[in-house]
CSV table of N, CA and C in Angstrom, one decimal:
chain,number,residue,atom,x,y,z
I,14,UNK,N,21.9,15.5,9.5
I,14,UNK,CA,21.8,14.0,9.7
I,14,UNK,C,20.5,13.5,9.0
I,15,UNK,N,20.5,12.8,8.2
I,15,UNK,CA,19.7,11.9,7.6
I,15,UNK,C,19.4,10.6,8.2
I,16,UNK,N,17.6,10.3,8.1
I,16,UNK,CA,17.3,9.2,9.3
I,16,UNK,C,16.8,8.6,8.2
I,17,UNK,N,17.5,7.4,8.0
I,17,UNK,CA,17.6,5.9,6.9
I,17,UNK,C,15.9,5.4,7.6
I,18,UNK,N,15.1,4.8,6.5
I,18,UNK,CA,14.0,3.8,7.3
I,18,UNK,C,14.3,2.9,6.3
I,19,UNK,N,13.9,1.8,6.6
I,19,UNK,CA,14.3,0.3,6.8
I,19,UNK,C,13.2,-0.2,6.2
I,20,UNK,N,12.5,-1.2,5.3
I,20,UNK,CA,11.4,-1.6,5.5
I,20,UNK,C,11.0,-2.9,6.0
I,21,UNK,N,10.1,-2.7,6.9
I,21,UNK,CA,10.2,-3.7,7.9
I,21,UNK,C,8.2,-4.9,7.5
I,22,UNK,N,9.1,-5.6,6.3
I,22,UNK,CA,8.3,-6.8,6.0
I,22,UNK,C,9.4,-8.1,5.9
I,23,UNK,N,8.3,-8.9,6.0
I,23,UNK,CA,9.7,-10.3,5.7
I,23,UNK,C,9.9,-10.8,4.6
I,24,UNK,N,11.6,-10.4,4.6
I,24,UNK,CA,12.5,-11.3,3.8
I,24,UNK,C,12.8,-12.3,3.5
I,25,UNK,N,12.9,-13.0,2.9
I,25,UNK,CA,13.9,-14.2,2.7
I,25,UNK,C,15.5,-13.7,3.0
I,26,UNK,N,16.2,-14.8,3.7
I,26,UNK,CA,17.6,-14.4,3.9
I,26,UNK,C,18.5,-14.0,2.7
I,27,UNK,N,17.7,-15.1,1.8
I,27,UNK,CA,18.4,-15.1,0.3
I,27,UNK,C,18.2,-14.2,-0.8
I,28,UNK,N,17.5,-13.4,-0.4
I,28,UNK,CA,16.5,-12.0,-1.6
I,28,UNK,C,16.9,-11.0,-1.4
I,29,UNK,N,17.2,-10.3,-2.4
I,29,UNK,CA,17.5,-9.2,-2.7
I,29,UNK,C,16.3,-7.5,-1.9
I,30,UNK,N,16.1,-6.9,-1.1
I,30,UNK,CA,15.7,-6.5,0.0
I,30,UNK,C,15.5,-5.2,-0.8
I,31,UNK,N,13.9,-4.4,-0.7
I,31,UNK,CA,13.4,-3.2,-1.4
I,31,UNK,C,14.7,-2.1,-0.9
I,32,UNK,N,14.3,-1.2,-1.5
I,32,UNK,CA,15.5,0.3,-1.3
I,32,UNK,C,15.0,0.6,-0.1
I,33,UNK,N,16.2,1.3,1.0
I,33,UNK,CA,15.6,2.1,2.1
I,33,UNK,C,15.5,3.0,1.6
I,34,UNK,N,14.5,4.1,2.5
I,34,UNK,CA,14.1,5.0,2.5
I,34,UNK,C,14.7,6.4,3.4
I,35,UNK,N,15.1,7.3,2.4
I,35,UNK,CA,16.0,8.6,3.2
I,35,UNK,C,15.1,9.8,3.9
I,36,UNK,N,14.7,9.8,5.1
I,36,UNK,CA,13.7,11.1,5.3
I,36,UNK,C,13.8,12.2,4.7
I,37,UNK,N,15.3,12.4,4.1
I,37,UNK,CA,15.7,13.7,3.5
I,37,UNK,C,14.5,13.8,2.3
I,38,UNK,N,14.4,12.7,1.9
I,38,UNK,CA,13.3,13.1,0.5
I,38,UNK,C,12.3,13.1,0.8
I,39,UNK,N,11.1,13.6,2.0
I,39,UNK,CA,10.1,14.1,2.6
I,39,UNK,C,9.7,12.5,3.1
I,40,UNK,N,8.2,12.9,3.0
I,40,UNK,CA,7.7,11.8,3.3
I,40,UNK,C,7.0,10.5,2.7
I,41,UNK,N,7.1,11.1,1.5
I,41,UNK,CA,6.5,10.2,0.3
I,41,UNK,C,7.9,9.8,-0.6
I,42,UNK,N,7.4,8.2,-1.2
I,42,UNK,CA,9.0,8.5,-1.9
I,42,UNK,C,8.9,8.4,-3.5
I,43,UNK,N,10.0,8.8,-3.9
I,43,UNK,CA,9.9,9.0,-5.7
I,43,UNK,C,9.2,8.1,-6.4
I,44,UNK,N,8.4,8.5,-7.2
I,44,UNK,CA,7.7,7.1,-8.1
I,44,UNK,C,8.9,6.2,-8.5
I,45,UNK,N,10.2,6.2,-8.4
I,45,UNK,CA,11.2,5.1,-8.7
I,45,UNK,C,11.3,4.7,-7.5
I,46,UNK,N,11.3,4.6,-6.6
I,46,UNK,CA,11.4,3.8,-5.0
I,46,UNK,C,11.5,2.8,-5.4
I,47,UNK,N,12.3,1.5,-5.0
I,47,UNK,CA,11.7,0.1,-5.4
I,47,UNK,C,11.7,-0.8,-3.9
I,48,UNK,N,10.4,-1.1,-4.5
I,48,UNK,CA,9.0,-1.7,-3.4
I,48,UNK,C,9.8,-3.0,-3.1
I,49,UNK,N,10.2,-3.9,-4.5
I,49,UNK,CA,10.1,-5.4,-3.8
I,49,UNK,C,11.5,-5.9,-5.6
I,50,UNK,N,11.9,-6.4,-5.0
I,50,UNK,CA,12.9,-7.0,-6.0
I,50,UNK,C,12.8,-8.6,-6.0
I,51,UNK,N,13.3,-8.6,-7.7
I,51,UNK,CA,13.2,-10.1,-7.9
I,51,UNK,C,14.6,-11.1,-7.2
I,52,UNK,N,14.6,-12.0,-7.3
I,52,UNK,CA,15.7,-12.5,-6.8
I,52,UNK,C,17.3,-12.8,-7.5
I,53,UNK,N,17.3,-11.7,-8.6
I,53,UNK,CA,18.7,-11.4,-9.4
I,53,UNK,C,18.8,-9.8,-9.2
I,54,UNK,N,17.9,-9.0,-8.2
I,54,UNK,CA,18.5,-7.9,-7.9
I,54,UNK,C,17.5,-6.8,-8.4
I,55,UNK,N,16.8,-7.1,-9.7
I,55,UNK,CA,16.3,-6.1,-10.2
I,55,UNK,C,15.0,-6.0,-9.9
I,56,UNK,N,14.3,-4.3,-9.6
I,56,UNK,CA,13.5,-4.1,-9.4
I,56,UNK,C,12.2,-5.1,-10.0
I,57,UNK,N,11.3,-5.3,-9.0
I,57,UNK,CA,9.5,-6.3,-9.3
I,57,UNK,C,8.7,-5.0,-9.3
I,58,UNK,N,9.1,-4.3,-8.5
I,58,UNK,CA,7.6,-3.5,-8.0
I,58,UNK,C,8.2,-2.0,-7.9
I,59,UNK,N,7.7,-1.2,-8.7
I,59,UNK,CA,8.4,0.6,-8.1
I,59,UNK,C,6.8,1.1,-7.4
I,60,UNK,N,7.5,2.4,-6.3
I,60,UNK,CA,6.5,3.0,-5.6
I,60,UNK,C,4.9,3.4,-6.7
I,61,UNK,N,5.5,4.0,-8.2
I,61,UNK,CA,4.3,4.1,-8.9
I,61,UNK,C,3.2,3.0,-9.3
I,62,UNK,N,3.8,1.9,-9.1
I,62,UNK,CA,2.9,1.1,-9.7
I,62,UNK,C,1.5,0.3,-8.9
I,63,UNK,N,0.8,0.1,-10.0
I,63,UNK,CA,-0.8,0.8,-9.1
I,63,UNK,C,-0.8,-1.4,-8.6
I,64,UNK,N,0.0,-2.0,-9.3
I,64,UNK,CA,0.2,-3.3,-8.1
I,64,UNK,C,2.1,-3.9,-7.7
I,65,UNK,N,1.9,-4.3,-7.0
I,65,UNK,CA,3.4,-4.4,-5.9
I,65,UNK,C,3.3,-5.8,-5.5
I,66,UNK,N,4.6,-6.3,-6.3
I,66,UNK,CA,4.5,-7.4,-5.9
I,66,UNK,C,5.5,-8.2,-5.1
I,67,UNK,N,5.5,-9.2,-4.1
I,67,UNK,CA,6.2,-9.7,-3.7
I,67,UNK,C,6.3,-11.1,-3.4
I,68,UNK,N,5.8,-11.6,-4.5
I,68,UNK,CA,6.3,-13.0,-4.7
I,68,UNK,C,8.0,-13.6,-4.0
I,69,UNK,N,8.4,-12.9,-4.5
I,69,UNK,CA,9.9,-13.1,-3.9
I,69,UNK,C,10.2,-13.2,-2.4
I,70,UNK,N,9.0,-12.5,-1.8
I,70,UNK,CA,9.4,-12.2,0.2
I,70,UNK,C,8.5,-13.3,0.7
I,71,UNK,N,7.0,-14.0,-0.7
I,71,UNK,CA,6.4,-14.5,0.3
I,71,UNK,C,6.1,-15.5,-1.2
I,72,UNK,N,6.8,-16.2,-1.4
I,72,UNK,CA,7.2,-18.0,-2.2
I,72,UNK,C,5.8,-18.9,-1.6
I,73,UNK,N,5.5,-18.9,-0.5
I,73,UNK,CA,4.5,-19.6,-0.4
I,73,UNK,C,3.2,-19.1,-0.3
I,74,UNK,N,2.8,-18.0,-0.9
I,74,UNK,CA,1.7,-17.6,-0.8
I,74,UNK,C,1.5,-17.2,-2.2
I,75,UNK,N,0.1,-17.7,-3.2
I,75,UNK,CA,-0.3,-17.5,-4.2
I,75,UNK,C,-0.6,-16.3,-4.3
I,76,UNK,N,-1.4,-15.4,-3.3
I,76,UNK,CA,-1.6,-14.5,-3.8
I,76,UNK,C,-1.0,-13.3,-3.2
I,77,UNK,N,0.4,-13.3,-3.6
I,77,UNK,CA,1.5,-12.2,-3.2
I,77,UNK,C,1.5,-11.1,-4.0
I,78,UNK,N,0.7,-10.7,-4.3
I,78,UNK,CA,0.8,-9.2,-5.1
I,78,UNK,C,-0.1,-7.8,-4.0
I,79,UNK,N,0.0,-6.7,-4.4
I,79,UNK,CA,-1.5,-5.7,-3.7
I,79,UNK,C,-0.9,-5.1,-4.4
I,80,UNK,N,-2.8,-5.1,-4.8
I,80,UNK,CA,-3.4,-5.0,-6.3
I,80,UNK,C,-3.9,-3.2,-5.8
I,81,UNK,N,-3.2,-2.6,-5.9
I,81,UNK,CA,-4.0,-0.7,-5.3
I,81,UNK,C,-4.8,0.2,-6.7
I,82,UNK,N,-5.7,-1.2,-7.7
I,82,UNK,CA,-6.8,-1.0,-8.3
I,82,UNK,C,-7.8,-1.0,-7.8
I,83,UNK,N,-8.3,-0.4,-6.8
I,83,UNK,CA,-9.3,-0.8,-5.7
I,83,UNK,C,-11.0,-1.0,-6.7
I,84,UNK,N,-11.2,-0.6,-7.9
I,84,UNK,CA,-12.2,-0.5,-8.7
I,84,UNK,C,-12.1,-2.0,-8.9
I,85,UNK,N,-13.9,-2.1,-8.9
I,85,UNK,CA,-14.2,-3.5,-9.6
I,85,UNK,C,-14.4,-3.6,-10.9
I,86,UNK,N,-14.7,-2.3,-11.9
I,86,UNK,CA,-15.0,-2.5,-13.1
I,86,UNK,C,-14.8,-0.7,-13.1
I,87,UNK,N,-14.7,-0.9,-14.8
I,87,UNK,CA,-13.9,0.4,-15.2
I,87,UNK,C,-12.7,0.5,-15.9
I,88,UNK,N,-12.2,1.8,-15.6
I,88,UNK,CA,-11.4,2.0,-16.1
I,88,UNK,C,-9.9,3.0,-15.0
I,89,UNK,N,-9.2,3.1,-15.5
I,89,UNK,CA,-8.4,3.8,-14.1
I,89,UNK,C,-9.1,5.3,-15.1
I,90,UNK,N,-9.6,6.2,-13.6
I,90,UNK,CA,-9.7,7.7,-14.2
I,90,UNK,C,-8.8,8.4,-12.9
I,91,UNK,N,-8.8,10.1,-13.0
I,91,UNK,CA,-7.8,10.8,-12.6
I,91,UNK,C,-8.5,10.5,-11.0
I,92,UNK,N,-9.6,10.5,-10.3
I,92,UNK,CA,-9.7,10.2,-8.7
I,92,UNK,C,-9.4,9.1,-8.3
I,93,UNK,N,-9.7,8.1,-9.3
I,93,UNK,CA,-9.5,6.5,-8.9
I,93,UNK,C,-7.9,6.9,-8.8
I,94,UNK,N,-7.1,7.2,-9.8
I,94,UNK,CA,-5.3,7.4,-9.7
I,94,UNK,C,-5.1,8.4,-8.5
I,95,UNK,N,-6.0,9.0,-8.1
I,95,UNK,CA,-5.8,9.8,-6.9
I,95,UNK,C,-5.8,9.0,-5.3
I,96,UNK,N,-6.8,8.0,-5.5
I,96,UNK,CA,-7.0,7.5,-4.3
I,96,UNK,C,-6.2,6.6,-4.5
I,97,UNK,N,-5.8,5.5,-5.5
I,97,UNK,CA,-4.7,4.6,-5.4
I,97,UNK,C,-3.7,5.3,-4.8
I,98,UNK,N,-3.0,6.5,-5.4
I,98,UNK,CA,-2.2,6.9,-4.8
I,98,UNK,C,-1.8,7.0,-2.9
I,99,UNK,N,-3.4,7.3,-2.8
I,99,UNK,CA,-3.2,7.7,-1.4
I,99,UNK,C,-2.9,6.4,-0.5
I,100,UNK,N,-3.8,5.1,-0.8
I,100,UNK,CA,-3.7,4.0,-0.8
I,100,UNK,C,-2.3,3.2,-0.6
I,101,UNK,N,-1.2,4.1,-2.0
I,101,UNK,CA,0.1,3.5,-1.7
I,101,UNK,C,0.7,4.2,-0.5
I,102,UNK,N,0.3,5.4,-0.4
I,102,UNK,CA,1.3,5.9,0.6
I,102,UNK,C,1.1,5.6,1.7
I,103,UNK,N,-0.2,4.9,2.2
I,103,UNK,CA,-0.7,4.3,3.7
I,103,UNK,C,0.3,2.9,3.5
I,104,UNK,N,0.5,2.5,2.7
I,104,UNK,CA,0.8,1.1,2.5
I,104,UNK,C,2.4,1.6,2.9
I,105,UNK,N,3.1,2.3,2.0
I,105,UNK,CA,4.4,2.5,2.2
I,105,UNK,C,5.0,2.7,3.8
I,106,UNK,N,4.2,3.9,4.5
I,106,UNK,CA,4.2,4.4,5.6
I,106,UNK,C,3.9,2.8,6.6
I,107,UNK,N,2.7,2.2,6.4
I,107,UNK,CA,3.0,0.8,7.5
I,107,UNK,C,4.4,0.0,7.2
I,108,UNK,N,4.9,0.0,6.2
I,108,UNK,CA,6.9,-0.6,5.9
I,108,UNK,C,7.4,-0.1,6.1
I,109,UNK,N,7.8,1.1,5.8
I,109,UNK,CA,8.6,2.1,6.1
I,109,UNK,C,8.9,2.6,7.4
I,110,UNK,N,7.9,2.6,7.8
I,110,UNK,CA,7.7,3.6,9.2
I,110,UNK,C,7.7,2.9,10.4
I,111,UNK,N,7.0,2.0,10.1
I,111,UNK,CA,7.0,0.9,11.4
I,111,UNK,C,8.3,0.9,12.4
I,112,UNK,N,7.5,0.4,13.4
I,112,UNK,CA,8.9,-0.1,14.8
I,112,UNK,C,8.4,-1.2,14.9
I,113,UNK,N,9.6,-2.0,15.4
I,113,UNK,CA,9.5,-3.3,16.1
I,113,UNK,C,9.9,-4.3,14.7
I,114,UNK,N,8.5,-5.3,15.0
I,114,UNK,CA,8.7,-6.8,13.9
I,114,UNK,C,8.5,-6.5,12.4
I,115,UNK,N,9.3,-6.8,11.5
I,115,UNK,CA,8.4,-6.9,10.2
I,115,UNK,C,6.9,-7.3,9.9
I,116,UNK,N,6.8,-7.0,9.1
I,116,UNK,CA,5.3,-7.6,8.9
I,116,UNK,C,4.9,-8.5,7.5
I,117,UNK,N,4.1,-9.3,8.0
I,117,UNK,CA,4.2,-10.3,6.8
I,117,UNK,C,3.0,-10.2,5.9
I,118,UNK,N,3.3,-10.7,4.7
I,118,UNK,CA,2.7,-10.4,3.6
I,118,UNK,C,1.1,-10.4,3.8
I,119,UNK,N,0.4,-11.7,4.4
I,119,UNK,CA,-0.9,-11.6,4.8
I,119,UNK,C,-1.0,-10.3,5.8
I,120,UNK,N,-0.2,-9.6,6.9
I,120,UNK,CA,-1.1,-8.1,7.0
I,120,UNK,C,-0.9,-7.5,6.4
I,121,UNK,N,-0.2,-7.3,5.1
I,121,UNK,CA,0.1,-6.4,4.4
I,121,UNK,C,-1.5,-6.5,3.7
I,122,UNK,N,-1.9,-7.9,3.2
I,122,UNK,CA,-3.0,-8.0,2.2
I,122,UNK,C,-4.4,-7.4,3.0
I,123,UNK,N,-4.4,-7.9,4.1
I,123,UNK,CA,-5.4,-7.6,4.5
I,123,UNK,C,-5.6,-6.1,4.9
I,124,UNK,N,-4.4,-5.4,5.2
I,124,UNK,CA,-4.7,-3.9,5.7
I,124,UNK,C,-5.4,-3.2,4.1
I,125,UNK,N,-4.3,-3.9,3.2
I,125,UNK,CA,-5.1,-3.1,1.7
I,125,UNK,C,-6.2,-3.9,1.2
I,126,UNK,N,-6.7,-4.8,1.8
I,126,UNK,CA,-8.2,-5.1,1.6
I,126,UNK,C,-9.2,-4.5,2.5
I,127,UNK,N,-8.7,-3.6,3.4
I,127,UNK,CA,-9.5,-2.7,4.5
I,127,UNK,C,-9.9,-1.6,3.4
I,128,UNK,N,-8.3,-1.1,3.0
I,128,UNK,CA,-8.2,0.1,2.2
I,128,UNK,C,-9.1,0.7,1.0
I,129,UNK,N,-9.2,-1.1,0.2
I,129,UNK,CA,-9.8,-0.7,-1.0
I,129,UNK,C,-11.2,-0.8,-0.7
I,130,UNK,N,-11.4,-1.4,0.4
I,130,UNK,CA,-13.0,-1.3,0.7
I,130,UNK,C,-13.0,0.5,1.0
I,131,UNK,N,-12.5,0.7,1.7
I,131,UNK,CA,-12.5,2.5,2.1
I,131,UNK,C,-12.6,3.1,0.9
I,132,UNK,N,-11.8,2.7,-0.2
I,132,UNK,CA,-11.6,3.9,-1.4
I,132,UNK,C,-12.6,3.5,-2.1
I,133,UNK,N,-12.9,2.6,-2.4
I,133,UNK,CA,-14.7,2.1,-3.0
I,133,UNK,C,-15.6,2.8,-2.3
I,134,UNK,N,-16.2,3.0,-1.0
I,134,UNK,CA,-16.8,3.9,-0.5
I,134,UNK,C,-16.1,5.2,-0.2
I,135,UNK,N,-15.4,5.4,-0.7
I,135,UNK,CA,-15.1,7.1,-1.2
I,135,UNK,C,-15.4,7.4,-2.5
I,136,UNK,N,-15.3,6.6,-3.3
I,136,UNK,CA,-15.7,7.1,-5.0
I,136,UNK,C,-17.0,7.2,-4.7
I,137,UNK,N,-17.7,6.2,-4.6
I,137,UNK,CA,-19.3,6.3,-4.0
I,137,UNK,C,-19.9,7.8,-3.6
I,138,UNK,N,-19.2,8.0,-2.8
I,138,UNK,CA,-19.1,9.5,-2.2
I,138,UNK,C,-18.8,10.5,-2.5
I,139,UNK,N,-18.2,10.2,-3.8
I,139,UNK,CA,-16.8,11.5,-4.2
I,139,UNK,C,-16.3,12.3,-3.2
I,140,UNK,N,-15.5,11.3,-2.5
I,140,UNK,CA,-14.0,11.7,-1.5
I,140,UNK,C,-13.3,11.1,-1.7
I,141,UNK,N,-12.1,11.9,-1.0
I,141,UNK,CA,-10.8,11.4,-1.0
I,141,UNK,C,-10.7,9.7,0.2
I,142,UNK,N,-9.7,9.4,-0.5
I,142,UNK,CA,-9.2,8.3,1.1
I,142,UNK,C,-9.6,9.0,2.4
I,143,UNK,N,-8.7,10.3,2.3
I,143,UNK,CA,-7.8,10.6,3.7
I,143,UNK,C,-9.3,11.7,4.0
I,144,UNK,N,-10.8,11.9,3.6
I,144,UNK,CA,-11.4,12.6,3.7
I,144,UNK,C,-12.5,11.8,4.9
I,145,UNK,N,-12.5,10.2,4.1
I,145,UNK,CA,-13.2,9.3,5.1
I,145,UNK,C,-12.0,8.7,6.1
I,146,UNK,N,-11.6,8.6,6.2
I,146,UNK,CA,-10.7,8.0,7.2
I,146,UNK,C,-10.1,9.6,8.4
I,147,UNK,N,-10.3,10.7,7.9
I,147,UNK,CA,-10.0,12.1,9.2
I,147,UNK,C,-11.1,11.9,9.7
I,148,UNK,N,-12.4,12.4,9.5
I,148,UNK,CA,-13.4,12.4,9.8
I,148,UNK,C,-14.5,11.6,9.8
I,149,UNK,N,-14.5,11.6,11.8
I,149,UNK,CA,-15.2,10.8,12.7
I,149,UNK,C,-16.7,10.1,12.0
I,150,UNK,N,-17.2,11.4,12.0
I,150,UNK,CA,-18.8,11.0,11.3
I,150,UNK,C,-19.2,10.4,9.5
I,151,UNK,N,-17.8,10.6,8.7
I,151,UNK,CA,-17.9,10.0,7.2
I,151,UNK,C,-17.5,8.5,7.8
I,152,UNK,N,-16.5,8.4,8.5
I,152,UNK,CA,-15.6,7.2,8.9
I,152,UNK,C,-17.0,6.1,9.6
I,153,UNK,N,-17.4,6.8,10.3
I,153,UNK,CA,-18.7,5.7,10.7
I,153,UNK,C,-19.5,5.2,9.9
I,154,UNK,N,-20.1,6.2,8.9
I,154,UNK,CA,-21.1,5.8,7.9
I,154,UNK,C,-20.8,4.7,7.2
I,155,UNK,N,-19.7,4.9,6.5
I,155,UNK,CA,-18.7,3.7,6.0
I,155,UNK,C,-18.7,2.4,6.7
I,156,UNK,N,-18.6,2.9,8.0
I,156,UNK,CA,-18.3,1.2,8.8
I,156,UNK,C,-19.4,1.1,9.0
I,157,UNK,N,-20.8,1.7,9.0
I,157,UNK,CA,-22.5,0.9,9.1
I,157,UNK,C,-22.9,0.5,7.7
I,158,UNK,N,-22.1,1.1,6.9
I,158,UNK,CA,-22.8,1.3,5.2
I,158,UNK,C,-22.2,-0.3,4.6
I,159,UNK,N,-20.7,0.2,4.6
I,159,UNK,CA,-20.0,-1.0,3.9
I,159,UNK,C,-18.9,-1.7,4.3
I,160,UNK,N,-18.9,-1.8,5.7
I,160,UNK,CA,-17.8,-2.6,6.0
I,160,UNK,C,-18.3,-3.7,5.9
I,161,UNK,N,-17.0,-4.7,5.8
I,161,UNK,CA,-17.4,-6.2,5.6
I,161,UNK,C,-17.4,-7.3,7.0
I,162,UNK,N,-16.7,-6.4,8.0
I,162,UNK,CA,-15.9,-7.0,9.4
I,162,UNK,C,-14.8,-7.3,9.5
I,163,UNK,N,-14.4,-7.5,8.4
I,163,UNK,CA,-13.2,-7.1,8.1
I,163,UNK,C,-12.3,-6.5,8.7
């Protein structure tokens, strides 16, 4: 038996609704996943892409995209593409995974404005996401170093 997940952000009644998600395909999903669809059906946003947009779920908010460029200047290199990565799969896992209410576009922004502050003070570091966020004592320094209160 295969356990379908749902993604649990808000819709419009009238929009075309991201792909669910099949546990059978682990826990991460294929770089073709599609994140957010335009309103004639076809894919806006697939799981690879380093921003996901949902204009379509959230019409009244200007700034409907997350942007998982967490760099302020630069260029994308292979850790920065490493930590985006990790970045989408925290992102995918709070839609995906979730119980209860959907969630709307503003926590979505703000949880990946937590994130990219995290992965900014990981490059800093040379770590991973998931290196400062396991461990207690990197995870603190971070929140005396460069959290915003956020």
């Amino acid at each position: 038996m295969n356990t379908l997940f749902e993604p649990k952000v808000n819709i419009p009644y009238d929009s075309a609704g991201p792909d669910v998600f099949c546990a059978a395909e682990g826990f991460i999903p294929p770089n073709s996943h599609v994140i957010s669809r335009c309103r004639n059906g076809k894919p806006a946003s697939l799981f690879a892409d380093v921003m996901w947009d949902f204009s379509e779920y959230s019409p009244n908010n200007p700034r409907s995209k997350l942007n998982f460029a967490y760099w302020e200047t630069g260029t994308e290199t292979a850790s920065r593409k490493a930590r985006s990565f990790e970045s989408r799969r925290i992102v995918f896992a709070l839609i995906w995974y979730k119980d209860g209410a959907p969630l709307s576009f503003g926590t979505l922004y703000n949880y990946l404005s937590a994130l990219n502050a995290t992965a900014r003070y990981a490059e800093r570091e040379n770590l991973s996401l998931a290196e400062v966020l396991s461990n207690v004592r990197i995870f603190m320094e971070f929140i005396t170093s460069s959290a915003s209160g956020r």
